[in-house]
PDB file of C-alpha atoms and ligand atoms in Angstrom:
ATOM      1  CA  MET A   1      18.637  -4.730 -25.168  1.00 52.00           C
ATOM      2  CA  ASP A   2      18.421  -1.140 -27.770  1.00 61.00           C
ATOM      3  CA  PRO A   3      14.918   0.118 -27.375  1.00 68.00           C
ATOM      4  CA  GLN A   4      15.028   1.960 -30.808  1.00 84.00           C
ATOM      5  CA  ILE A   5      12.024   3.595 -30.844  1.00 87.00           C
ATOM      6  CA  LYS A   6      11.228   5.567 -34.391  1.00 89.00           C
ATOM      7  CA  THR A   7      10.143   8.880 -34.503  1.00 88.00           C
ATOM      8  CA  GLU A   8       7.584  11.306 -36.056  1.00 84.00           C
ATOM      9  CA  PRO A   9       9.084  11.869 -39.746  1.00 83.00           C
ATOM     10  CA  PHE A  10       9.422  15.483 -40.717  1.00 79.00           C
ATOM     11  CA  PRO A  11       5.629  17.350 -42.066  1.00 75.00           C
ATOM     12  CA  LYS A  12       7.225  18.614 -45.810  1.00 68.00           C
ATOM     13  CA  SER A  13      10.377  18.852 -46.246  1.00 68.00           C
ATOM     14  CA  GLY A  14      11.987  19.924 -43.178  1.00 65.00           C
ATOM     15  CA  ARG A  15      14.237  22.190 -45.462  1.00 74.00           C
ATOM     16  CA  GLY A  16      13.282  25.560 -44.994  1.00 91.00           C
ATOM     17  CA  PHE A  17      11.372  24.505 -41.853  1.00 95.00           C
ATOM     18  CA  VAL A  18      11.763  24.863 -38.060  1.00 97.00           C
ATOM     19  CA  SER A  19      11.405  23.049 -35.203  1.00 97.00           C
ATOM     20  CA  PHE A  20      10.129  24.116 -31.493  1.00 98.00           C
ATOM     21  CA  VAL A  21      11.230  22.207 -30.124  1.00 97.00           C
ATOM     22  CA  GLY A  22      11.162  21.678 -25.338  1.00 97.00           C
ATOM     23  CA  GLY A  23      14.699  20.852 -23.859  1.00 97.00           C
ATOM     24  CA  GLY A  24      13.209  19.408 -20.616  1.00 97.00           C
ATOM     25  CA  PRO A  25      14.209  21.102 -17.526  1.00 96.00           C
ATOM     26  CA  GLY A  26      17.544  21.090 -17.246  1.00 94.00           C
ATOM     27  CA  SER A  27      19.219  17.484 -17.784  1.00 95.00           C
ATOM     28  CA  VAL A  28      19.784  16.314 -20.868  1.00 96.00           C
ATOM     29  CA  ASP A  29      18.115  12.787 -20.435  1.00 96.00           C
ATOM     30  CA  LEU A  30      15.106  14.794 -20.034  1.00 97.00           C
ATOM     31  CA  LEU A  31      15.184  15.750 -23.507  1.00 97.00           C
ATOM     32  CA  THR A  32      12.210  14.148 -25.371  1.00 97.00           C
ATOM     33  CA  VAL A  33      12.750  10.947 -28.332  1.00 97.00           C
ATOM     34  CA  ARG A  34      12.173  13.810 -31.097  1.00 96.00           C
ATOM     35  CA  GLY A  35      13.242  16.446 -29.857  1.00 97.00           C
ATOM     36  CA  LEU A  36      16.467  14.508 -29.810  1.00 97.00           C
ATOM     37  CA  ASP A  37      15.982  13.113 -33.659  1.00 96.00           C
ATOM     38  CA  ARG A  38      15.228  16.810 -34.497  1.00 96.00           C
ATOM     39  CA  ILE A  39      19.021  18.720 -32.185  1.00 97.00           C
ATOM     40  CA  GLN A  40      20.584  15.363 -33.939  1.00 96.00           C
ATOM     41  CA  LYS A  41      19.358  15.941 -38.175  1.00 95.00           C
ATOM     42  CA  ALA A  42      19.224  20.294 -37.411  1.00 96.00           C
ATOM     43  CA  GLU A  43      21.895  22.046 -39.849  1.00 96.00           C
ATOM     44  CA  VAL A  44      20.971  25.763 -36.750  1.00 97.00           C
ATOM     45  CA  ILE A  45      20.102  24.841 -33.591  1.00 97.00           C
ATOM     46  CA  LEU A  46      18.910  28.867 -31.666  1.00 97.00           C
ATOM     47  CA  TYR A  47      19.024  28.030 -27.553  1.00 96.00           C
ATOM     48  CA  ASP A  48      18.615  29.552 -24.562  1.00 94.00           C
ATOM     49  CA  ALA A  49      20.102  29.328 -21.412  1.00 87.00           C
ATOM     50  CA  LEU A  50      20.998  25.907 -20.592  1.00 79.00           C
ATOM     51  CA  LEU A  51      20.698  24.236 -17.230  1.00 76.00           C
ATOM     52  CA  ASP A  52      22.911  21.200 -18.238  1.00 86.00           C
ATOM     53  CA  SER A  53      26.151  21.436 -20.848  1.00 88.00           C
ATOM     54  CA  SER A  54      25.691  18.044 -21.713  1.00 90.00           C
ATOM     55  CA  TYR A  55      23.578  19.512 -24.275  1.00 94.00           C
ATOM     56  CA  LEU A  56      26.350  20.576 -25.978  1.00 94.00           C
ATOM     57  CA  GLU A  57      27.444  17.596 -26.906  1.00 95.00           C
ATOM     58  CA  ILE A  58      24.412  15.985 -28.870  1.00 96.00           C
ATOM     59  CA  PHE A  59      24.628  19.517 -30.645  1.00 97.00           C
ATOM     60  CA  PRO A  60      25.581  17.683 -34.387  1.00 97.00           C
ATOM     61  CA  ASP A  61      29.452  19.599 -35.549  1.00 96.00           C
ATOM     62  CA  HIS A  62      27.836  19.841 -39.181  1.00 95.00           C
ATOM     63  CA  ALA A  63      24.637  22.574 -37.118  1.00 97.00           C
ATOM     64  CA  ILE A  64      25.735  25.898 -36.257  1.00 97.00           C
ATOM     65  CA  CYS A  65      24.401  26.753 -33.185  1.00 96.00           C
ATOM     66  CA  LEU A  66      24.204  30.090 -31.572  1.00 95.00           C
ATOM     67  CA  TYR A  67      23.259  30.907 -28.052  1.00 95.00           C
ATOM     68  CA  VAL A  68      20.496  33.267 -28.039  1.00 94.00           C
ATOM     69  CA  GLY A  69      19.394  32.627 -24.163  1.00 90.00           C
ATOM     70  CA  LYS A  70      18.213  35.435 -21.446  1.00 77.00           C
ATOM     71  CA  ARG A  71      18.214  34.850 -17.981  1.00 68.00           C
ATOM     72  CA  SER A  72      18.218  36.535 -14.874  1.00 60.00           C
ATOM     73  CA  GLY A  73      17.399  40.475 -17.379  1.00 62.00           C
ATOM     74  CA  GLN A  74      21.052  39.425 -19.219  1.00 67.00           C
ATOM     75  CA  HIS A  75      20.291  39.242 -22.712  1.00 70.00           C
ATOM     76  CA  SER A  76      22.803  37.301 -25.232  1.00 83.00           C
ATOM     77  CA  ARG A  77      19.649  39.007 -28.180  1.00 92.00           C
ATOM     78  CA  THR A  78      16.280  41.168 -27.971  1.00 93.00           C
ATOM     79  CA  GLN A  79      13.490  39.030 -29.260  1.00 94.00           C
ATOM     80  CA  GLU A  80      13.527  40.903 -33.014  1.00 95.00           C
ATOM     81  CA  GLU A  81      17.077  39.564 -33.191  1.00 96.00           C
ATOM     82  CA  ILE A  82      15.702  36.462 -32.929  1.00 96.00           C
ATOM     83  CA  ASN A  83      13.136  36.296 -34.450  1.00 97.00           C
ATOM     84  CA  SER A  84      14.971  37.500 -37.050  1.00 97.00           C
ATOM     85  CA  LEU A  85      17.474  34.693 -36.835  1.00 97.00           C
ATOM     86  CA  LEU A  86      14.631  32.258 -37.294  1.00 97.00           C
ATOM     87  CA  THR A  87      13.426  33.176 -39.797  1.00 97.00           C
ATOM     88  CA  GLU A  88      16.745  34.442 -42.084  1.00 97.00           C
ATOM     89  CA  TYR A  89      18.037  30.713 -42.092  1.00 97.00           C
ATOM     90  CA  ALA A  90      14.727  29.522 -42.905  1.00 96.00           C
ATOM     91  CA  LEU A  91      14.004  31.079 -45.493  1.00 95.00           C
ATOM     92  CA  SER A  92      17.630  30.405 -46.364  1.00 95.00           C
ATOM     93  CA  ASP A  93      16.229  26.183 -46.948  1.00 94.00           C
ATOM     94  CA  LYS A  94      17.909  25.132 -43.820  1.00 96.00           C
ATOM     95  CA  ARG A  95      16.876  23.165 -41.347  1.00 96.00           C
ATOM     96  CA  VAL A  96      16.433  25.095 -37.615  1.00 97.00           C
ATOM     97  CA  VAL A  97      15.587  23.771 -34.666  1.00 97.00           C
ATOM     98  CA  ARG A  98      14.698  26.306 -32.315  1.00 97.00           C
ATOM     99  CA  LEU A  99      15.817  24.726 -28.241  1.00 97.00           C
ATOM    100  CA  LYS A 100      13.747  26.091 -25.257  1.00 97.00           C
ATOM    101  CA  GLY A 101      13.864  24.712 -21.867  1.00 96.00           C
ATOM    102  CA  GLY A 102      10.784  23.290 -20.665  1.00 97.00           C
ATOM    103  CA  ASP A 103       8.345  23.339 -22.466  1.00 98.00           C
ATOM    104  CA  PRO A 104       7.549  25.927 -24.985  1.00 97.00           C
ATOM    105  CA  SER A 105       4.237  26.642 -24.521  1.00 97.00           C
ATOM    106  CA  ILE A 106       5.783  28.716 -20.533  1.00 98.00           C
ATOM    107  CA  PHE A 107       6.688  31.561 -20.952  1.00 96.00           C
ATOM    108  CA  GLY A 108       8.286  30.924 -23.501  1.00 94.00           C
ATOM    109  CA  ARG A 109       8.478  34.337 -25.743  1.00 94.00           C
ATOM    110  CA  LEU A 110       6.725  31.338 -28.672  1.00 97.00           C
ATOM    111  CA  ALA A 111       3.716  32.908 -29.206  1.00 97.00           C
ATOM    112  CA  GLU A 112       6.226  35.766 -30.859  1.00 96.00           C
ATOM    113  CA  GLU A 113       8.815  33.563 -32.855  1.00 97.00           C
ATOM    114  CA  LEU A 114       5.282  31.759 -34.549  1.00 97.00           C
ATOM    115  CA  GLU A 115       3.926  35.686 -35.605  1.00 97.00           C
ATOM    116  CA  ALA A 116       7.447  36.381 -37.185  1.00 97.00           C
ATOM    117  CA  LEU A 117       7.469  32.777 -39.359  1.00 96.00           C
ATOM    118  CA  LYS A 118       3.853  32.886 -39.850  1.00 95.00           C
ATOM    119  CA  LYS A 119       3.505  36.144 -41.910  1.00 95.00           C
ATOM    120  CA  SER A 120       6.183  34.805 -44.148  1.00 94.00           C
ATOM    121  CA  ASN A 121       5.049  31.337 -44.251  1.00 94.00           C
ATOM    122  CA  ILE A 122       7.103  29.210 -42.506  1.00 95.00           C
ATOM    123  CA  PRO A 123       6.037  25.907 -42.346  1.00 95.00           C
ATOM    124  CA  PHE A 124       6.406  24.989 -38.245  1.00 96.00           C
ATOM    125  CA  GLU A 125       6.452  21.339 -35.467  1.00 96.00           C
ATOM    126  CA  ILE A 126       6.078  21.947 -32.242  1.00 98.00           C
ATOM    127  CA  ILE A 127       7.875  19.632 -30.079  1.00 98.00           C
ATOM    128  CA  PRO A 128       6.177  19.848 -26.463  1.00 98.00           C
ATOM    129  CA  GLY A 129       8.620  19.344 -22.624  1.00 98.00           C
ATOM    130  CA  ILE A 130       8.875  18.750 -19.853  1.00 98.00           C
ATOM    131  CA  SER A 131       8.857  21.655 -17.574  1.00 98.00           C
ATOM    132  CA  SER A 132       9.962  22.636 -14.723  1.00 98.00           C
ATOM    133  CA  VAL A 133       6.659  23.113 -13.379  1.00 98.00           C
ATOM    134  CA  THR A 134       6.113  19.363 -13.407  1.00 98.00           C
ATOM    135  CA  ALA A 135       9.721  18.760 -13.138  1.00 98.00           C
ATOM    136  CA  GLY A 136       9.927  20.227  -9.596  1.00 97.00           C
ATOM    137  CA  ALA A 137       7.293  18.727  -8.205  1.00 96.00           C
ATOM    138  CA  ALA A 138       8.933  16.075  -9.069  1.00 95.00           C
ATOM    139  CA  ALA A 139      11.965  17.081  -6.996  1.00 95.00           C
ATOM    140  CA  LEU A 140       9.850  17.751  -4.179  1.00 95.00           C
ATOM    141  CA  GLU A 141       8.454  14.003  -4.368  1.00 93.00           C
ATOM    142  CA  THR A 142       4.902  15.458  -4.396  1.00 93.00           C
ATOM    143  CA  SER A 143       2.013  16.049  -6.376  1.00 94.00           C
ATOM    144  CA  LEU A 144       1.322  19.118  -7.691  1.00 96.00           C
ATOM    145  CA  THR A 145      -2.759  17.919  -6.904  1.00 95.00           C
ATOM    146  CA  LEU A 146      -4.609  15.503  -4.601  1.00 92.00           C
ATOM    147  CA  ARG A 147      -7.327  14.149  -4.241  1.00 91.00           C
ATOM    148  CA  GLY A 148     -10.243  16.617  -2.472  1.00 91.00           C
ATOM    149  CA  ILE A 149      -6.674  19.571  -1.540  1.00 91.00           C
ATOM    150  CA  SER A 150      -5.480  20.712  -4.730  1.00 94.00           C
ATOM    151  CA  ARG A 151      -8.187  20.385  -7.660  1.00 94.00           C
ATOM    152  CA  GLN A 152      -6.152  23.268  -9.411  1.00 95.00           C
ATOM    153  CA  VAL A 153      -3.244  24.989 -10.392  1.00 97.00           C
ATOM    154  CA  ILE A 154      -1.885  27.632 -11.729  1.00 97.00           C
ATOM    155  CA  ILE A 155       1.299  28.949 -13.411  1.00 98.00           C
ATOM    156  CA  LEU A 156       2.337  32.385 -12.024  1.00 97.00           C
ATOM    157  CA  ASP A 157       4.787  34.585 -14.051  1.00 97.00           C
ATOM    158  CA  GLY A 158       6.790  36.314 -10.627  1.00 97.00           C
ATOM    159  CA  HIS A 159       8.218  38.567 -12.205  1.00 94.00           C
ATOM    160  CA  THR A 160       5.520  40.877 -13.706  1.00 95.00           C
ATOM    161  CA  ILE A 161       1.879  39.707 -11.609  1.00 94.00           C
ATOM    162  CA  LEU A 162       3.237  42.214  -9.050  1.00 95.00           C
ATOM    163  CA  GLU A 163       2.263  45.263 -11.080  1.00 94.00           C
ATOM    164  CA  ASP A 164      -1.222  43.391 -12.297  1.00 93.00           C
ATOM    165  CA  GLU A 165      -3.747  43.394 -10.000  1.00 92.00           C
ATOM    166  CA  LYS A 166      -6.427  41.568 -12.668  1.00 92.00           C
ATOM    167  CA  SER A 167      -4.857  39.263 -12.651  1.00 92.00           C
ATOM    168  CA  TRP A 168      -4.797  37.965  -8.996  1.00 92.00           C
ATOM    169  CA  SER A 169      -9.091  38.242  -8.876  1.00 90.00           C
ATOM    170  CA  GLY A 170     -10.517  35.652  -7.427  1.00 88.00           C
ATOM    171  CA  MET A 171      -7.279  34.128  -5.361  1.00 90.00           C
ATOM    172  CA  GLU A 172      -9.216  34.769  -2.413  1.00 86.00           C
ATOM    173  CA  ASN A 173     -10.662  31.214  -3.406  1.00 86.00           C
ATOM    174  CA  PHE A 174      -7.965  29.567  -5.166  1.00 92.00           C
ATOM    175  CA  GLN A 175      -8.542  26.268  -4.143  1.00 91.00           C
ATOM    176  CA  GLY A 176      -5.134  24.525  -5.155  1.00 96.00           C
ATOM    177  CA  THR A 177      -1.436  25.239  -5.962  1.00 97.00           C
ATOM    178  CA  ILE A 178       1.074  27.935  -7.176  1.00 98.00           C
ATOM    179  CA  ALA A 179       4.006  27.095  -9.402  1.00 98.00           C
ATOM    180  CA  ILE A 180       5.921  30.742  -9.436  1.00 98.00           C
ATOM    181  CA  LEU A 181       8.666  31.341 -11.815  1.00 98.00           C
ATOM    182  CA  MET A 182      10.242  33.853 -12.844  1.00 96.00           C
ATOM    183  CA  GLY A 183       9.399  34.839  -8.848  1.00 97.00           C
ATOM    184  CA  THR A 184      12.858  33.701  -6.438  1.00 97.00           C
ATOM    185  CA  GLY A 185      13.449  37.696  -7.388  1.00 96.00           C
ATOM    186  CA  LYS A 186      10.449  38.637  -5.256  1.00 97.00           C
ATOM    187  CA  ILE A 187       9.619  36.140  -3.159  1.00 98.00           C
ATOM    188  CA  LYS A 188       8.356  38.729  -0.077  1.00 98.00           C
ATOM    189  CA  GLU A 189       6.556  40.825  -1.905  1.00 98.00           C
ATOM    190  CA  LEU A 190       5.008  37.806  -3.753  1.00 98.00           C
ATOM    191  CA  ALA A 191       4.252  36.143  -0.049  1.00 98.00           C
ATOM    192  CA  GLU A 192       2.752  38.640   1.135  1.00 97.00           C
ATOM    193  CA  LYS A 193       0.600  39.924  -1.237  1.00 97.00           C
ATOM    194  CA  LEU A 194      -1.036  35.791  -1.092  1.00 97.00           C
ATOM    195  CA  ILE A 195      -2.208  35.998   1.915  1.00 96.00           C
ATOM    196  CA  ASP A 196      -3.850  39.896   1.391  1.00 95.00           C
ATOM    197  CA  LYS A 197      -5.090  38.408  -1.914  1.00 95.00           C
ATOM    198  CA  GLY A 198      -6.499  35.170   0.810  1.00 94.00           C
ATOM    199  CA  ILE A 199      -4.235  32.802   1.341  1.00 95.00           C
ATOM    200  CA  SER A 200      -3.468  31.427   4.754  1.00 94.00           C
ATOM    201  CA  PRO A 201      -0.181  33.040   6.168  1.00 96.00           C
ATOM    202  CA  ASN A 202       0.052  28.765   7.487  1.00 95.00           C
ATOM    203  CA  THR A 203       0.492  27.030   3.549  1.00 96.00           C
ATOM    204  CA  PRO A 204       3.739  25.916   2.598  1.00 96.00           C
ATOM    205  CA  MET A 205       5.323  28.073   0.441  1.00 97.00           C
ATOM    206  CA  ALA A 206       8.453  26.001  -0.852  1.00 97.00           C
ATOM    207  CA  LEU A 207      11.723  27.069  -3.499  1.00 97.00           C
ATOM    208  CA  VAL A 208      13.086  24.552  -5.421  1.00 97.00           C
ATOM    209  CA  GLU A 209      15.784  25.655  -7.325  1.00 96.00           C
ATOM    210  CA  ASN A 210      17.848  23.254 -10.259  1.00 95.00           C
ATOM    211  CA  ILE A 211      15.499  21.128 -11.108  1.00 96.00           C
ATOM    212  CA  SER A 212      16.573  18.224 -12.354  1.00 95.00           C
ATOM    213  CA  GLY A 213      20.109  19.632 -12.622  1.00 92.00           C
ATOM    214  CA  LYS A 214      23.248  18.368 -11.016  1.00 88.00           C
ATOM    215  CA  ASN A 215      22.631  21.014  -7.533  1.00 91.00           C
ATOM    216  CA  GLU A 216      19.137  20.385  -7.351  1.00 95.00           C
ATOM    217  CA  ILE A 217      17.985  21.727  -4.139  1.00 95.00           C
ATOM    218  CA  PHE A 218      15.179  22.974  -2.075  1.00 94.00           C
ATOM    219  CA  SER A 219      14.200  24.616   0.937  1.00 94.00           C
ATOM    220  CA  ILE A 220      10.040  24.705   2.953  1.00 95.00           C
ATOM    221  CA  THR A 221       8.690  27.655   4.761  1.00 95.00           C
ATOM    222  CA  THR A 222       4.994  29.443   5.732  1.00 96.00           C
ATOM    223  CA  LEU A 223       3.648  31.689   3.562  1.00 97.00           C
ATOM    224  CA  ASP A 224       3.588  34.035   6.713  1.00 97.00           C
ATOM    225  CA  GLU A 225       7.190  33.353   7.060  1.00 97.00           C
ATOM    226  CA  ALA A 226       8.102  33.764   3.294  1.00 97.00           C
ATOM    227  CA  LYS A 227       7.188  37.107   3.280  1.00 98.00           C
ATOM    228  CA  THR A 228       8.397  38.594   7.215  1.00 97.00           C
ATOM    229  CA  LYS A 229      12.043  36.096   5.947  1.00 96.00           C
ATOM    230  CA  GLY A 230      11.696  35.237   2.887  1.00 97.00           C
ATOM    231  CA  ILE A 231      13.836  32.584   1.616  1.00 96.00           C
ATOM    232  CA  GLN A 232      17.522  32.605   1.602  1.00 95.00           C
ATOM    233  CA  LYS A 233      18.588  30.690  -3.009  1.00 94.00           C
ATOM    234  CA  ILE A 234      21.586  28.825  -2.114  1.00 93.00           C
ATOM    235  CA  SER A 235      22.271  28.548  -5.614  1.00 93.00           C
ATOM    236  CA  THR A 236      22.732  31.227  -8.413  1.00 91.00           C
ATOM    237  CA  GLY A 237      20.904  29.439 -10.637  1.00 93.00           C
ATOM    238  CA  PRO A 238      16.783  29.121 -12.342  1.00 95.00           C
ATOM    239  CA  GLY A 239      14.328  28.230  -8.911  1.00 97.00           C
ATOM    240  CA  ILE A 240      10.413  28.061  -8.342  1.00 98.00           C
ATOM    241  CA  LEU A 241       7.944  28.803  -5.907  1.00 98.00           C
ATOM    242  CA  TYR A 242       5.177  26.593  -5.520  1.00 98.00           C
ATOM    243  CA  VAL A 243       2.435  27.544  -2.757  1.00 97.00           C
ATOM    244  CA  GLY A 244       0.040  25.019  -1.598  1.00 96.00           C
ATOM    245  CA  GLU A 245      -1.199  22.015   1.092  1.00 94.00           C
ATOM    246  CA  ALA A 246       0.208  20.024  -1.882  1.00 92.00           C
ATOM    247  CA  ILE A 247       3.557  20.378  -0.286  1.00 91.00           C
ATOM    248  CA  ARG A 248       3.033  19.563   2.938  1.00 86.00           C
ATOM    249  CA  ILE A 249       1.931  16.028   2.333  1.00 71.00           C
ATOM    250  CA  ARG A 250       5.309  14.567   0.795  1.00 62.00           C
ATOM    251  CA  PRO A 251       5.155  11.274   1.433  1.00 54.00           C
ATOM    252  CA  ASN A 252       9.239  10.787   1.643  1.00 54.00           C
ATOM    253  CA  GLN A 253      11.683  13.786   2.813  1.00 54.00           C
ATOM    254  CA  LYS A 254      14.577  13.575   1.156  1.00 50.00           C
ATOM    255  CA  SER A 255      17.337  13.723   3.411  1.00 44.00           C
ATOM    256  CA  SER A 256      17.915  17.339   5.813  1.00 42.00           C
ATOM    257  CA  GLU A 257      20.737  18.203   4.404  1.00 36.00           C
ATOM    258  CA  GLN A 258      18.769  19.135   1.775  1.00 40.00           C
ATOM    259  CA  ILE A 259      15.906  21.447   3.100  1.00 44.00           C
ATOM    260  CA  THR A 260      16.583  24.298   4.304  1.00 48.00           C
ATOM    261  CA  THR A 261      13.449  25.262   6.714  1.00 44.00           C
ATOM    262  CA  VAL A 262      10.578  22.412   6.687  1.00 41.00           C
ATOM    263  CA  ILE A 263       7.330  22.584   8.091  1.00 37.00           C
ATOM    264  CA  ARG A 264       4.533  19.203   9.311  1.00 29.00           C
TER     265      ARG A 264
HETATM  266  C1  LIG B 301      11.224  32.273 -19.203  1.00 76.12           C
HETATM  267  S1  LIG B 301      10.365  30.850 -17.408  1.00 76.12           S
HETATM  268  C2  LIG B 301      10.547  29.199 -19.282  1.00 76.12           C
HETATM  269  C3  LIG B 301       9.643  28.125 -18.084  1.00 76.12           C
HETATM  270  C4  LIG B 301      10.264  26.753 -19.383  1.00 76.12           C
HETATM  271  N1  LIG B 301       9.907  27.244 -20.566  1.00 76.12           N
HETATM  272  C5  LIG B 301       9.873  25.523 -18.537  1.00 76.12           C
HETATM  273  O1  LIG B 301       8.805  24.692 -19.408  1.00 76.12           O
HETATM  274  O2  LIG B 301      10.141  25.443 -17.457  1.00 76.12           O
HETATM  275  C6  LIG B 301      12.760  30.494 -17.265  1.00 76.12           C
HETATM  276  C7  LIG B 301      12.237  30.555 -15.399  1.00 76.12           C
HETATM  277  O3  LIG B 301      11.397  28.877 -15.189  1.00 76.12           O
HETATM  278  C8  LIG B 301      11.789  28.069 -14.338  1.00 76.12           C
HETATM  279  N2  LIG B 301      12.842  27.220 -14.736  1.00 76.12           N
HETATM  280  C9  LIG B 301      13.294  26.941 -15.539  1.00 76.12           C
HETATM  281  N3  LIG B 301      14.221  25.512 -15.556  1.00 76.12           N
HETATM  282  C10 LIG B 301      14.119  25.506 -14.269  1.00 76.12           C
HETATM  283  C11 LIG B 301      14.755  24.598 -13.547  1.00 76.12           C
HETATM  284  N4  LIG B 301      15.803  24.023 -13.917  1.00 76.12           N
HETATM  285  N5  LIG B 301      15.582  24.537 -11.470  1.00 76.12           N
HETATM  286  C12 LIG B 301      14.051  26.064 -11.436  1.00 76.12           C
HETATM  287  N6  LIG B 301      13.274  26.558 -11.479  1.00 76.12           N
HETATM  288  C13 LIG B 301      13.475  26.794 -13.496  1.00 76.12           C
HETATM  289  C14 LIG B 301      12.257  29.515 -13.201  1.00 76.12           C
HETATM  290  O4  LIG B 301      10.908  30.212 -12.626  1.00 76.12           O
HETATM  291  C15 LIG B 301      13.687  30.487 -14.188  1.00 76.12           C
HETATM  292  O5  LIG B 301      13.402  31.501 -13.646  1.00 76.12           O
END
C-alpha cells in the first residue's frame, strides 16, 4: 500500500513566497508531510544546523541551498543577513523554504524573520514541526504531563535565563516539568538556581542528547547532584535538560548502558 496524503496547496501562488518549515528534532523521517512537500517544491532553501545529514538528500537538485545555521556561538550568518536573504529571494519571485530545527515557534528567531517579511509585504506560511522538547520526552519514554503530578510544562532558555531574575518569579510554586534548551553549558548553575528558587533538591534532572538522532543518549540524576557535579555531556550534539517528577516515573527503562545515573 502506498498511502498518498494530499497536502494543502500553497496559499496564493507560492511564488515570491516564504514557507517556514519546522524540520523536526533531527531525524529526517520526523519531518511533516507538508514540510516535505514545500521542500520538494522550493527554489531556495535556507537551512539551520541539521542533526541528520540525510536532510540534504531530500533537497531538490534545482534548489539553491544555503546553510545559515547557528550552533553554540558559531554563527554562519547574522540574523540581519538571514532576514535580508529571505527578503531578497522572495522579492525576486522565488519559492523560498526557511527550514528550522524542531518547531519554528520555539527559540527559533521566527518573530524577527516574520517582521522582516511583513515590512516588504511578502506572503508566508508557517508549517509546524515536532519540537525537540516533546521528542525528548519520547526519548525518555515518559510524559511531560502526568495526572496529579505534573500539570504544567515550561520551556526555558538556559543560555540567558540566569541573567534575568524576573523570569524566575513564581518558580517556588511550580509543580510540573521544566525543559531547558540551550543550557548544557550551565548545568551546575541552572541546578543551583532551581534549588534556590524552591524546587526540591531530590527532583530528577535529565540530560537528553541528540534527540531522535543516531547517537541519542540520556543521563538522569538529581538536582542536588547536578548542582555539585553537573551532568557530563557525552556527545558534541545538542542537548535538553528536563527537571521534574515526570522523569522519575518512566514505565520502561532503556538499556543500562545508555544511562549514566538512574534514580528511582
Ligand atoms: C535554538 S533552540 C531551537 C529549538 C527548536 N526550535 C525546537 O523546537 O526543538 C536549539 C536548542 O534546542 C535543543 N535541541 C534542538 N534539537 C535537539 C536535539 N535533536 N537533541 C537535543 N536537543 C535539541 C537544544 O537545547 C538546542 O540548544
